[in-house]
Amino acid sequence: MNAEQPLLKVSNLSRFYGGRIGCLDVSFDLWPGEVLAIVGESGSGKTTLLNCVSSRLQAQAGRVEYRMRDGRLRALSDMGEAERRFLMRTDWGFVHQNPADGLRMTVSAGANVGERLMAVGARNYGQIRDTAVDWLERVEINTDRVDDPPRAFSGGMRQRLQIARNLVTAPRLVFMDEPTGGLDVSVQARLLDLLRGLVSDLGLAVILVTHDLAVARLLSHRMMVMKDGRVIEAGLTDRVLDDPREPYTQLLVSSILQV
Amino acid sequence: MSAIEGIARTNYAYLDEQTKRMIRRAILKAIAIPGYQVPFASREMPMPYGWGTGGVQVTAAIIGPQDRLKVIDQGADDTTNAVSIRAFFEKVAQVTVTTHTREATIIQTRHRIPEAPLGEGQVLVYQVPIPEPLRFLEPRETETRMMHALEEYGLMHVKLYEDIARNGHIATTYAYPVQVAGRYVMDPSPIPKFDNPKMDRSPALQLFGAGREKRIYAVPPFTEVKSLDFEDHPFTIQHFDKPCALCGSTHSYLDEVVLDDRGGRMFVCSDTDFCEERREAGHVGELGVPA
């Protein structure tokens, strides 16, 4: 893996909802191991952009290219559906804001973690289960909960389980949509801590959508500020937060509650 | 439409010829793509859904006057469902009926495969309640069809994983999912998993009809049918502690029959024709009487 070359190249991506703009003319590169935060107010197009990049939503214009494990850069639109879905469940992860969207609520935690392994052909129950137990440990879930369904888990545990489920195939790129939304602050703090550890240990590249600037500051290296579907400012996280240039970014940064 | 004694008569084998052609086209497609569920325009039949409307339509589309038809329900020739479907085809298709597996050219079945090995030229027609093996794991039909198309069958193993995690072994005992010809995962209809090995490379043609769900699928003769499992939890069939109480068979699927209200029970072959043939050949179980 050549760290000099971007993992993901997004060029001029646009998506409209009828006459309205979802996101407009967005371009950026993402390097291996880099955490990019997309911030902005509700309705600014953060999630639309995330969904278009992760090909969960069809963009109307623009290109998304991804560097495959063999080092070749390939446009997602040129891949077949089967290949794209295979990529999504092996080399990529997607962490939803609501864990119920990303988990199978009726099957056990172990099966939730093991599903991706079984999807790529793991057929040894003992090994699948050992891997699942190992991952529960890594996300700080008691391993005696391996046979409990996520329904019996608290919000924070569900979110950690969702993360384990995504990371089990050793993806290189993870999309996160407000991973700490809806959690209380102490649980948030632990989750952020865990995420920060995993991201640096595994060298994950992450695209993180959040409206919480504190989360962005803690996790991300680089940051894009969106407003009305456009990227209005981008740069290193510290630079953007300490020296915001656009009036809107200045407003956003000054709106943080100081305790 | 011809009239006999002033009463309007239905077409041969009840369905009109256009409908039969439509069903035959679906059957041909199903045979061409083993295990793939082919949608078809299922008709209303003079019986409620769940009583074999799919199987009856498939049988009606393939039956001719020269055929000999056997109908079984849970292995038995003499239960309501089997008797009435047999009588139905006797009436509307003027066909010879039989209870002997070896004599039949078409065997319509609900939830069993006969014990006697099937031969070339025989057709086994299954009645299927829910053709989609992924239904209870993924409720969206659009999504399950996509999963079949892309051969994404990891979810099927999630179900088996859950079984082992909860029960220590694969607890699915009927409608045990199979993979056909190394490609499509298929619901073999609610036959006991005891019967799954009989589907593998069977010389008989196996047709599956689901009337309510409007799907037909097929396993052509001599096609590989593999039951899904894990390397360290391989597929096994049920074994019975006792032989059949009537014929003494040790290698057939047994039904438990409660005899009284003091815990008395007996185990007998679920395949009545198989049991009778054995008794005629002189085999006697512990509760049986010599023929």
mmCIF file with all atom_site columns, C-alpha atoms in Angstrom, chain A residues 81-82 85-86 89 104 106-108 110-111 115 118-119 122-129 132 146-147, chain B residues 136-138 143 146-147 150-155 157-158 160-162 164-166 229-233:
data_model
loop_
_atom_site.group_PDB
_atom_site.id
_atom_site.type_symbol
_atom_site.label_atom_id
_atom_site.label_alt_id
_atom_site.label_comp_id
_atom_site.label_asym_id
_atom_site.label_entity_id
_atom_site.label_seq_id
_atom_site.pdbx_PDB_ins_code
_atom_site.Cartn_x
_atom_site.Cartn_y
_atom_site.Cartn_z
_atom_site.occupancy
_atom_site.B_iso_or_equiv
_atom_site.pdbx_formal_charge
_atom_site.auth_seq_id
_atom_site.auth_comp_id
_atom_site.auth_asym_id
_atom_site.auth_atom_id
_atom_site.pdbx_PDB_model_num
ATOM 1  C CA . GLU A 1 81  ? -23.472 -4.547  -8.548 1.00 0.00 ? 81  GLU A CA 1
ATOM 2  C CA . ALA A 1 82  ? -22.031 -7.827  -7.241 1.00 0.00 ? 82  ALA A CA 1
ATOM 3  C CA . ARG A 1 85  ? -21.645 -5.096  -2.763 1.00 0.00 ? 85  ARG A CA 1
ATOM 4  C CA . PHE A 1 86  ? -18.708 -7.391  -2.136 1.00 0.00 ? 86  PHE A CA 1
ATOM 5  C CA . ARG A 1 89  ? -19.047 -5.879  3.015  1.00 0.00 ? 89  ARG A CA 1
ATOM 6  C CA . ARG A 1 104 ? -29.745 -7.602  12.902 1.00 0.00 ? 104 ARG A CA 1
ATOM 7  C CA . THR A 1 106 ? -33.158 -10.578 16.255 1.00 0.00 ? 106 THR A CA 1
ATOM 8  C CA . VAL A 1 107 ? -29.952 -12.609 16.007 1.00 0.00 ? 107 VAL A CA 1
ATOM 9  C CA . SER A 1 108 ? -27.265 -12.898 18.662 1.00 0.00 ? 108 SER A CA 1
ATOM 10 C CA . GLY A 1 110 ? -21.978 -13.336 17.908 1.00 0.00 ? 110 GLY A CA 1
ATOM 11 C CA . ALA A 1 111 ? -23.936 -13.920 14.709 1.00 0.00 ? 111 ALA A CA 1
ATOM 12 C CA . GLU A 1 115 ? -22.248 -12.430 9.454  1.00 0.00 ? 115 GLU A CA 1
ATOM 13 C CA . MET A 1 118 ? -19.901 -16.081 6.741  1.00 0.00 ? 118 MET A CA 1
ATOM 14 C CA . ALA A 1 119 ? -20.756 -13.844 3.787  1.00 0.00 ? 119 ALA A CA 1
ATOM 15 C CA . ALA A 1 122 ? -16.200 -18.754 6.526  1.00 0.00 ? 122 ALA A CA 1
ATOM 16 C CA . ARG A 1 123 ? -17.746 -22.138 7.269  1.00 0.00 ? 123 ARG A CA 1
ATOM 17 C CA . ASN A 1 124 ? -16.169 -23.125 10.573 1.00 0.00 ? 124 ASN A CA 1
ATOM 18 C CA . TYR A 1 125 ? -18.435 -22.436 13.523 1.00 0.00 ? 125 TYR A CA 1
ATOM 19 C CA . GLY A 1 126 ? -15.680 -22.603 16.120 1.00 0.00 ? 126 GLY A CA 1
ATOM 20 C CA . GLN A 1 127 ? -13.460 -20.126 14.320 1.00 0.00 ? 127 GLN A CA 1
ATOM 21 C CA . ILE A 1 128 ? -16.315 -17.718 13.607 1.00 0.00 ? 128 ILE A CA 1
ATOM 22 C CA . ARG A 1 129 ? -17.315 -17.770 17.226 1.00 0.00 ? 129 ARG A CA 1
ATOM 23 C CA . ALA A 1 132 ? -16.675 -12.848 17.403 1.00 0.00 ? 132 ALA A CA 1
ATOM 24 C CA . VAL A 1 146 ? -22.064 -13.223 22.892 1.00 0.00 ? 146 VAL A CA 1
ATOM 25 C CA . ASP A 1 147 ? -25.340 -15.153 22.618 1.00 0.00 ? 147 ASP A CA 1
ATOM 26 C CA . PHE B 2 136 ? -37.563 -15.144 7.820  1.00 0.00 ? 136 PHE B CA 1
ATOM 27 C CA . LEU B 2 137 ? -34.084 -13.639 7.732  1.00 0.00 ? 137 LEU B CA 1
ATOM 28 C CA . GLU B 2 138 ? -34.784 -10.868 5.232  1.00 0.00 ? 138 GLU B CA 1
ATOM 29 C CA . GLU B 2 143 ? -33.740 -7.806  -1.349 1.00 0.00 ? 143 GLU B CA 1
ATOM 30 C CA . MET B 2 146 ? -31.108 -9.542  -5.246 1.00 0.00 ? 146 MET B CA 1
ATOM 31 C CA . MET B 2 147 ? -29.342 -11.858 -2.803 1.00 0.00 ? 147 MET B CA 1
ATOM 32 C CA . LEU B 2 150 ? -25.683 -12.122 -6.509 1.00 0.00 ? 150 LEU B CA 1
ATOM 33 C CA . GLU B 2 151 ? -25.296 -15.441 -4.667 1.00 0.00 ? 151 GLU B CA 1
ATOM 34 C CA . GLU B 2 152 ? -25.104 -13.669 -1.294 1.00 0.00 ? 152 GLU B CA 1
ATOM 35 C CA . TYR B 2 153 ? -25.931 -16.526 1.007  1.00 0.00 ? 153 TYR B CA 1
ATOM 36 C CA . GLY B 2 154 ? -24.026 -15.561 4.161  1.00 0.00 ? 154 GLY B CA 1
ATOM 37 C CA . LEU B 2 155 ? -27.326 -14.881 5.888  1.00 0.00 ? 155 LEU B CA 1
ATOM 38 C CA . HIS B 2 157 ? -25.386 -19.505 7.633  1.00 0.00 ? 157 HIS B CA 1
ATOM 39 C CA . VAL B 2 158 ? -26.236 -16.813 10.184 1.00 0.00 ? 158 VAL B CA 1
ATOM 40 C CA . LEU B 2 160 ? -27.486 -22.037 11.277 1.00 0.00 ? 160 LEU B CA 1
ATOM 41 C CA . TYR B 2 161 ? -24.980 -20.207 13.506 1.00 0.00 ? 161 TYR B CA 1
ATOM 42 C CA . GLU B 2 162 ? -27.865 -19.044 15.694 1.00 0.00 ? 162 GLU B CA 1
ATOM 43 C CA . ILE B 2 164 ? -25.790 -23.859 17.200 1.00 0.00 ? 164 ILE B CA 1
ATOM 44 C CA . ALA B 2 165 ? -25.306 -20.885 19.546 1.00 0.00 ? 165 ALA B CA 1
ATOM 45 C CA . ARG B 2 166 ? -28.708 -21.510 21.142 1.00 0.00 ? 166 ARG B CA 1
ATOM 46 C CA . ASP B 2 229 ? -23.652 -26.871 7.217  1.00 0.00 ? 229 ASP B CA 1
ATOM 47 C CA . PHE B 2 230 ? -20.449 -25.886 9.015  1.00 0.00 ? 230 PHE B CA 1
ATOM 48 C CA . GLU B 2 231 ? -17.145 -27.755 8.760  1.00 0.00 ? 231 GLU B CA 1
ATOM 49 C CA . ASP B 2 232 ? -17.177 -28.478 12.493 1.00 0.00 ? 232 ASP B CA 1
ATOM 50 C CA . HIS B 2 233 ? -20.956 -29.061 12.649 1.00 0.00 ? 233 HIS B CA 1
#
